[in-house]
Coordinates of C-alpha atoms in Angstrom, one line a residue:
X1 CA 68.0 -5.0 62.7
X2 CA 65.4 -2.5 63.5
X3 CA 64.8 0.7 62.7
X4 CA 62.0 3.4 62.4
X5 CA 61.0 5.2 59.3
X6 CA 58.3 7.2 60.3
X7 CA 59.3 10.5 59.1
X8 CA 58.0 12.9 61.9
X9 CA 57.4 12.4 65.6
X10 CA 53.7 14.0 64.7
X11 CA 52.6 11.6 62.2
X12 CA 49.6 10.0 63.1
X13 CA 50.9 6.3 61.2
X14 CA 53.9 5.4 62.8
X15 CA 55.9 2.9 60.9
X16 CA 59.0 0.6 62.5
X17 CA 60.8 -2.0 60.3
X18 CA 61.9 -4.9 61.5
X19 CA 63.3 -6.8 58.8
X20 CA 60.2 -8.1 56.4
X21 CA 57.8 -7.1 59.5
X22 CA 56.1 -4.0 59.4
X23 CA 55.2 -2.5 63.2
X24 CA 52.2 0.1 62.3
X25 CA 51.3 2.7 65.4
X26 CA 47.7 4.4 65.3
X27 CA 49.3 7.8 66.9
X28 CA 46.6 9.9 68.1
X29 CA 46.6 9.0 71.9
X30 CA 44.7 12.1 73.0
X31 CA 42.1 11.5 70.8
X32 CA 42.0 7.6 71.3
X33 CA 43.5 7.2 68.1
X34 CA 40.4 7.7 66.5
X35 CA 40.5 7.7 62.7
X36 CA 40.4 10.2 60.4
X37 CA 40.6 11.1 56.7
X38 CA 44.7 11.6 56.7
X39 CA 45.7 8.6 58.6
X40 CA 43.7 6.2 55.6
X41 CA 45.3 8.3 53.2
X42 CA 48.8 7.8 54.8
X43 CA 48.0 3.8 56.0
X44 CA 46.6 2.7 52.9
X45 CA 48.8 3.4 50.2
X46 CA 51.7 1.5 52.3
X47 CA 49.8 -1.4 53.3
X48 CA 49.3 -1.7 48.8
X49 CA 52.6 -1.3 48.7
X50 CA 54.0 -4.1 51.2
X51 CA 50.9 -6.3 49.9
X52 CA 52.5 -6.3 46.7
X53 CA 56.2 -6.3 47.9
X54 CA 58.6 -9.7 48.5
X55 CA 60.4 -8.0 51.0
X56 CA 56.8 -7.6 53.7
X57 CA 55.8 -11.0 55.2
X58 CA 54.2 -9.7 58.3
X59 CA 52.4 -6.3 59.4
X60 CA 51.5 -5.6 63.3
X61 CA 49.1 -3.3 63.9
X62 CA 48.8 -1.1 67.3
X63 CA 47.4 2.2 68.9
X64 CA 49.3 4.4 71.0
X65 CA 49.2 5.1 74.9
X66 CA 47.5 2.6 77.4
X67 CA 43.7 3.7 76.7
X68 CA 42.6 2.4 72.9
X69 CA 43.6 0.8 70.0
X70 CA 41.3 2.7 68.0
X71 CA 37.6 4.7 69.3
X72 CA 36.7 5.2 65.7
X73 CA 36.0 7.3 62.8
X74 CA 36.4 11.1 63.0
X75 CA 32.3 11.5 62.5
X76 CA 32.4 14.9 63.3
X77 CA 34.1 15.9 60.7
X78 CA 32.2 13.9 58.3
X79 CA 29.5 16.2 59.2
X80 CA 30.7 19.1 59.4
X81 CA 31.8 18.6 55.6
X82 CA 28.1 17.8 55.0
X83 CA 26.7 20.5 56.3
X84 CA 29.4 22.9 54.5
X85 CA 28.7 21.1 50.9
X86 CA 24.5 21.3 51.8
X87 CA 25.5 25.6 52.4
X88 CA 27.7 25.8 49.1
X89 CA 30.9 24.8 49.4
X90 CA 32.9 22.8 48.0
X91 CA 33.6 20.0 50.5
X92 CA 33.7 16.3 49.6
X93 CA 35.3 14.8 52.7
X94 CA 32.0 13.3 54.0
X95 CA 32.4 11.3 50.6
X96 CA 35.8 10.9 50.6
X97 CA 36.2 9.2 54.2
X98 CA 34.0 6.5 54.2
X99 CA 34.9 5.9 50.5
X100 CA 38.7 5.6 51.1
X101 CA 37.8 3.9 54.5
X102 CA 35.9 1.3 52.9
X103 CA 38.7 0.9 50.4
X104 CA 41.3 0.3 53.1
X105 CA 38.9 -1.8 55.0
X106 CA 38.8 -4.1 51.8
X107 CA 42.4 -4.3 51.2
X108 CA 42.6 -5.5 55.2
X109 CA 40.1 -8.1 54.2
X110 CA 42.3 -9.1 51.3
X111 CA 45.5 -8.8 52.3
X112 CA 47.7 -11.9 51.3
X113 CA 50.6 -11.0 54.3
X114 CA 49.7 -12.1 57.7
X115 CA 48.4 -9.4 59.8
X116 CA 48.5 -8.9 63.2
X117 CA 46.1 -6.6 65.9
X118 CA 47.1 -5.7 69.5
X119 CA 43.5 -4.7 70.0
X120 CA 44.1 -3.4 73.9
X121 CA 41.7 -1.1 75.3
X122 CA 38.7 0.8 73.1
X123 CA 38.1 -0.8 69.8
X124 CA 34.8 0.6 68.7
X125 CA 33.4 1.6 64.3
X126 CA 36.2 2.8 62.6
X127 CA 38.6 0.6 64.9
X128 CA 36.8 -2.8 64.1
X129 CA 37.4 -1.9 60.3
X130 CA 41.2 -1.7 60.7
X131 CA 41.4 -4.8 62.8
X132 CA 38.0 -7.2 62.5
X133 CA 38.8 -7.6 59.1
X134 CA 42.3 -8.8 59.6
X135 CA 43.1 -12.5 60.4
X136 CA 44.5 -12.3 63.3
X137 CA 42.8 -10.1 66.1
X138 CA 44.6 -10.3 69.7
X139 CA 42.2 -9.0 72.7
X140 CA 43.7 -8.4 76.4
X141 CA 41.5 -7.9 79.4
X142 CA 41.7 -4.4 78.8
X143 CA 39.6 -4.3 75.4
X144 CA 35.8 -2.9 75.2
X145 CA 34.8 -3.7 71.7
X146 CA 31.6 -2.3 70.4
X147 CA 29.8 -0.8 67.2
X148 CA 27.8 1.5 68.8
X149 CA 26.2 3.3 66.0
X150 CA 22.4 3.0 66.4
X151 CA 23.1 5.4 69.4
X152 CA 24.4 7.6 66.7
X153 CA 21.7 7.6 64.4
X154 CA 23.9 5.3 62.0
X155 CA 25.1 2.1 60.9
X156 CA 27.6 -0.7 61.7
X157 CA 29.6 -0.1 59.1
X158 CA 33.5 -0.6 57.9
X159 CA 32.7 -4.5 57.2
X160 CA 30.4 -4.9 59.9
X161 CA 27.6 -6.0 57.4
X162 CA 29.8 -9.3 56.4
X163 CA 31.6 -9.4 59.8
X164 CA 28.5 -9.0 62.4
X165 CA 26.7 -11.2 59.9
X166 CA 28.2 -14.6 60.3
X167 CA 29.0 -14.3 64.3
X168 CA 26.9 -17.9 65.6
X169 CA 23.4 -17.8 67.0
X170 CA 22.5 -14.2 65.9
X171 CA 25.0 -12.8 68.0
X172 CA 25.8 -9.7 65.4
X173 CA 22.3 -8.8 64.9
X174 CA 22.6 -8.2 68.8
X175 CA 25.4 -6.3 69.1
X176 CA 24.7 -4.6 65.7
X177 CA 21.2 -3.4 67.3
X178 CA 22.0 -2.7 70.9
X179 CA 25.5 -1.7 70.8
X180 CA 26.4 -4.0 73.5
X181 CA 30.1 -3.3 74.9
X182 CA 31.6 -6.5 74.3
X183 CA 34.6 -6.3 77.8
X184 CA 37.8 -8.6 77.4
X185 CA 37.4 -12.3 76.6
X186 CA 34.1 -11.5 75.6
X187 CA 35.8 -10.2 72.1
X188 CA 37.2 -13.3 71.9
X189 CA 34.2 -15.8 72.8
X190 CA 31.9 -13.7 70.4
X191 CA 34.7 -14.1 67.4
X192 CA 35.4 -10.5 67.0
X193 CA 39.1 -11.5 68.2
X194 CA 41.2 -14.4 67.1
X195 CA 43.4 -14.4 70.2
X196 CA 43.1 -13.6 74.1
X197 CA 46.5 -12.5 75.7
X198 CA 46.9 -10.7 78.7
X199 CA 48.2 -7.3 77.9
X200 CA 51.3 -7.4 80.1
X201 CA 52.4 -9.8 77.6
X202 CA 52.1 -7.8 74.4
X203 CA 55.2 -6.2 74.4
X204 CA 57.0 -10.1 74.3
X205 CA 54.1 -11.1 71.8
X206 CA 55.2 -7.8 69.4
X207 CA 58.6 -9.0 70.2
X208 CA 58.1 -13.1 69.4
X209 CA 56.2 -12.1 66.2
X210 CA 58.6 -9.8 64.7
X211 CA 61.4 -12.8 65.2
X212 CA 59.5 -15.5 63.5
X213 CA 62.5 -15.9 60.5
X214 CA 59.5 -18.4 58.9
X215 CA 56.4 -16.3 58.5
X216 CA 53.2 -18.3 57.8
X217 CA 49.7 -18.0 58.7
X218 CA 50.5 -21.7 60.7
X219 CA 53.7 -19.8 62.7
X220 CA 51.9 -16.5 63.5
X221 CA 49.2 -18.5 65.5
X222 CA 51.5 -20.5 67.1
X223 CA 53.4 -17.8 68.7
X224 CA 50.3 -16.3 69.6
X225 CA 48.6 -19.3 71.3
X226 CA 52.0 -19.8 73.3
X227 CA 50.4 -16.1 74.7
X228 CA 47.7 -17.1 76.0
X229 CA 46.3 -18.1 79.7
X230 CA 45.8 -21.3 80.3
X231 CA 42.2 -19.8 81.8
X232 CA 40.1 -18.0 79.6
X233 CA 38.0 -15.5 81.4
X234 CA 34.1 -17.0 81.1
X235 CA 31.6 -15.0 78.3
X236 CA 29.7 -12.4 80.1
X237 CA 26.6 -13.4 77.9
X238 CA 27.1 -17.2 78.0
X239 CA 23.7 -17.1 80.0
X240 CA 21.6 -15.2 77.5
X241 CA 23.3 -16.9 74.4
X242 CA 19.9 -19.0 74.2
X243 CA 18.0 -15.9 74.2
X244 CA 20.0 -14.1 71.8
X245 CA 19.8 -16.9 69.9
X246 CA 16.0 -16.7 70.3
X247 CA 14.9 -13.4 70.2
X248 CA 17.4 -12.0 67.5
X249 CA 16.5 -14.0 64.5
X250 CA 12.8 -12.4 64.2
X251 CA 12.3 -11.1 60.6
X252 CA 11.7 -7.7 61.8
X253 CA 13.1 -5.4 65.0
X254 CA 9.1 -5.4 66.3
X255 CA 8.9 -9.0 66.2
X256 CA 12.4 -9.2 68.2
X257 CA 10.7 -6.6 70.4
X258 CA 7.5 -8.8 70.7
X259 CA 10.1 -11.8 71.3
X260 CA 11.6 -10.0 74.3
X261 CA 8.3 -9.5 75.5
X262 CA 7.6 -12.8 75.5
X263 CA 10.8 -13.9 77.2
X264 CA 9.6 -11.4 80.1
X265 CA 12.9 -12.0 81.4
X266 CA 15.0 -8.8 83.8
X267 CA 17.5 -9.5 81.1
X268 CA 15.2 -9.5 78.3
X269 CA 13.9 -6.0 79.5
X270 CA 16.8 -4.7 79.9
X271 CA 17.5 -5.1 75.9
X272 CA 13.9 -3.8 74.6
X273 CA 14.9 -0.8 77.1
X274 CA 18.5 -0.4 75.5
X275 CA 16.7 -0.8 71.8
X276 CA 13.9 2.1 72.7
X277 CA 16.7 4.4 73.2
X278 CA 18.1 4.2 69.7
X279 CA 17.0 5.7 66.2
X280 CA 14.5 4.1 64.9
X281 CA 15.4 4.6 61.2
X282 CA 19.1 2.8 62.1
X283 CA 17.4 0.1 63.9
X284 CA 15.3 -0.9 60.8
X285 CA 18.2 -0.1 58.3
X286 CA 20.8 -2.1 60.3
X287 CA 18.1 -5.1 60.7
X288 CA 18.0 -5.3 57.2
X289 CA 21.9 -4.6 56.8
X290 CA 22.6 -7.2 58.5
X291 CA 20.5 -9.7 57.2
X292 CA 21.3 -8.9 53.4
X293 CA 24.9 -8.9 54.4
X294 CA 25.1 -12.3 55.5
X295 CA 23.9 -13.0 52.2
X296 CA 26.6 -10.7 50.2
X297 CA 30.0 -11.5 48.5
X298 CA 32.8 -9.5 50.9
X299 CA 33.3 -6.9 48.0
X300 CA 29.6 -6.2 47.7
X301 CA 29.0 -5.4 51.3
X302 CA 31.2 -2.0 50.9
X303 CA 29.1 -1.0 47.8
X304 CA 26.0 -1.3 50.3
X305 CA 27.8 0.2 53.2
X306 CA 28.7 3.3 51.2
X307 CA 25.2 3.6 50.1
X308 CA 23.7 3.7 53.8
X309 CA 26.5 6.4 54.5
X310 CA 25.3 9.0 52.2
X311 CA 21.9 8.2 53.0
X312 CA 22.5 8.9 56.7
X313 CA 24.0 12.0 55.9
X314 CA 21.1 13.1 53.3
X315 CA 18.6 12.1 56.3
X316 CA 17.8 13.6 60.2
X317 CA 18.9 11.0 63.1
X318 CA 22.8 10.8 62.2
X319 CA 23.2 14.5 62.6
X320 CA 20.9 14.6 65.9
X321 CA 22.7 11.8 67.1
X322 CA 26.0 13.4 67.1
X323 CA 24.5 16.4 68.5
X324 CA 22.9 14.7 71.7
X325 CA 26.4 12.2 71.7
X326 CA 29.1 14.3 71.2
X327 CA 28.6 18.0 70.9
X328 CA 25.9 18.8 73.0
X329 CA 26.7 15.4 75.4
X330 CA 23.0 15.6 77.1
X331 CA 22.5 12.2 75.8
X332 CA 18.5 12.7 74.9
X333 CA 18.3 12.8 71.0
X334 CA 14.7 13.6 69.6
X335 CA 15.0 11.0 66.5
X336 CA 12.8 11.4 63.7
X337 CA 10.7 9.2 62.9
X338 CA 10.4 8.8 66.6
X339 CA 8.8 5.6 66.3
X340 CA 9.5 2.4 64.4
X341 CA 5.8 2.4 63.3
X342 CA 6.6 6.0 61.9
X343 CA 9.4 4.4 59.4
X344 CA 8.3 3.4 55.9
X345 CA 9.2 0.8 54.3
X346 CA 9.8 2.7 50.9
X347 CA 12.4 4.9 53.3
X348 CA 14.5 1.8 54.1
X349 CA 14.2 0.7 50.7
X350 CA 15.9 4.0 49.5
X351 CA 18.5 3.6 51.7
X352 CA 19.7 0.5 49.5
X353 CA 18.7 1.7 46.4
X354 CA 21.7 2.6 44.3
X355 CA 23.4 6.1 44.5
X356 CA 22.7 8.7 42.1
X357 CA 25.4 9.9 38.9
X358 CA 27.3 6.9 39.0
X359 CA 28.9 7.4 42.4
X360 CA 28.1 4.3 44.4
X361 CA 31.5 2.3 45.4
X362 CA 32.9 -0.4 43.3
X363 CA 35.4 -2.7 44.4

């Protein structure tokens, strides 16, 4: 028997209930079902719930329309809010999103029901929270996953610090620095995704998954697996692996620079290229992120995630990034410090140090 209980057809969580399966909808087509302060506050309090509930076994997670699972978190308004509490007024969303996020993001992590992600089409920040964290994580040929957020004058964040971290071979210190737009397969072959299916067949995967009358971790993969090609597409950076491998595990973003150098490869300056275009500050701050992270306890990583947010927003290059990215769109942000050489160390360290009053995230 199925049925929907998603109250109104404008609600951005849609909600279908199949028996003890949950089927969750990201509903914000238009805006790639990018995430935003009221969709955690509606998501998160049900996925508690059914975690806690007998009568839940299995929740499916999905976006809307044919374009993304998720593009993100609502930034913008993040700053905005900033900006408003710097002027006087009394705005604590730029607190409360990535504090609630991180919170949801943990539960995902935790969660002792199996859960499921269609991740077709964009999957990019905010997006890799809700579904990277998850056990099971189903690309198609469609998906473009990516944690662009040096381009932003940011962070990976949402998990990214323990989930980038302990990819093989120093692959997330790549994609955590560059951004690199990982197209299909290539979600799967990095270990971002679990699962590659085609994405004509996700509508009979939903379908075999919410029919499973014995849900276990053991059964959920099964039915997947019976999804999937018998022909993986290749890994678009099963070439440069050996260089990734190489380069990326330099103590420092200059000495992966100097490494690159070295390698004098087409390929090689193609990525000191891509790295010269982002802020410097998030370069040096994700570098260390990412290597403290794969150090850190799953818990621990959101305390030092939430840090780095409110940092960002107390600092220059996250606002000037979404200026030059998505308001003004002319793509040329002037970061400050321009330079890596211009970033002191004491700065990064501040950036970890803990928050002020009591207010850093415990979990």
């Amino acid at each position: 028997m199925s049925f929907s209980v998603s109250a109104a057809a404008k609600s951005e969580i849609l909600v279908d209930t199949h028996g003890s399966k949950k089927v969750v909808t990201l509903n914000r087509p238009k805006a790639l079902n990018a995430l935003n302060l009221e969709m955690v506050r509606e998501f998160y309090p049900k996925l508690q719930a059914w975690n806690s509930s007998s009568d839940v076994d299995l929740v499916i997670l999905k976006g809307s329309g044919d374009k993304a699972f998720c593009a993100g978190g609502d930034v913008l308004a993040v700053v905005r809010s900033f900006k408003d509490s710097e002027s006087g007024k009394e705005c604590t969303m730029h607190k409360d999103f990535f504090r609630e996020e991180y919170i949801l993001n943990h539960l995902i992590g935790t969660l002792n029901k199996q859960y499921v992600c269609l991740i077709d089409g964009i999957v990019m920040g905010g997006g890799c929270g809700l579904s990277v964290n998850g056990r099971f994580r189903v690309a198609t040929e469609k998906t473009m996953l990516a944690m662009p957020e040096t381009a932003l004058g940011l962070f990976p964040d949402v998990g990214g610090s323990y989930f980038l971290s302990r990819l093989k071979g120093n692959l997330g210190m790549y994609l955590a620095l560059t951004g690199y737009r990982l197209l299909g397969a290539d979600a799967f072959h990095a270990g971002l995704a679990t699962h590659f299916v085609e994405s004509s067949e996700l509508a009979k995967l939903e379908k075999e998954l919410v029919n499973i009358k014995d849900v276990t971790e053991n059964s959920v993969d099964e039915v997947i697996r019976s999804f999937e090609p018998k022909k993986i597409p290749e890994f678009s950076l099963s070439k440069n692996l050996a260089q990734i491998r190489d380069s990326f595990k330099a103590k420092s973003v200059e000495e992966i620079l100097a490494s690159l150098e070295k390698d004098g490869s087409d390929w090689a300056k193609k990525q000191a290229a891509t790295l010269g275009k982002m802020s410097p500050t998030s370069l040096k701050v994700t570098h260390r992120q990412i290597t403290e992270g794969s150090k850190m306890s799953y818990a621990k990583i959101f305390t030092m995630e939430y840090r780095l947010t409110q940092r960002f927003l107390a600092d220059k290059d996250f606002h000037e990034g979404c200026r030059a990215i998505l308001v003004d769109k002319d793509r040329k942000p002037k970061w400050n410090p321009a330079t890596l050489a211009d970033v002191k160390d004491s700065v990064v360290d501040n950036y970890f140090s803990p928050l002020p009053n009591n207010s850093d995230l415990k979990l």
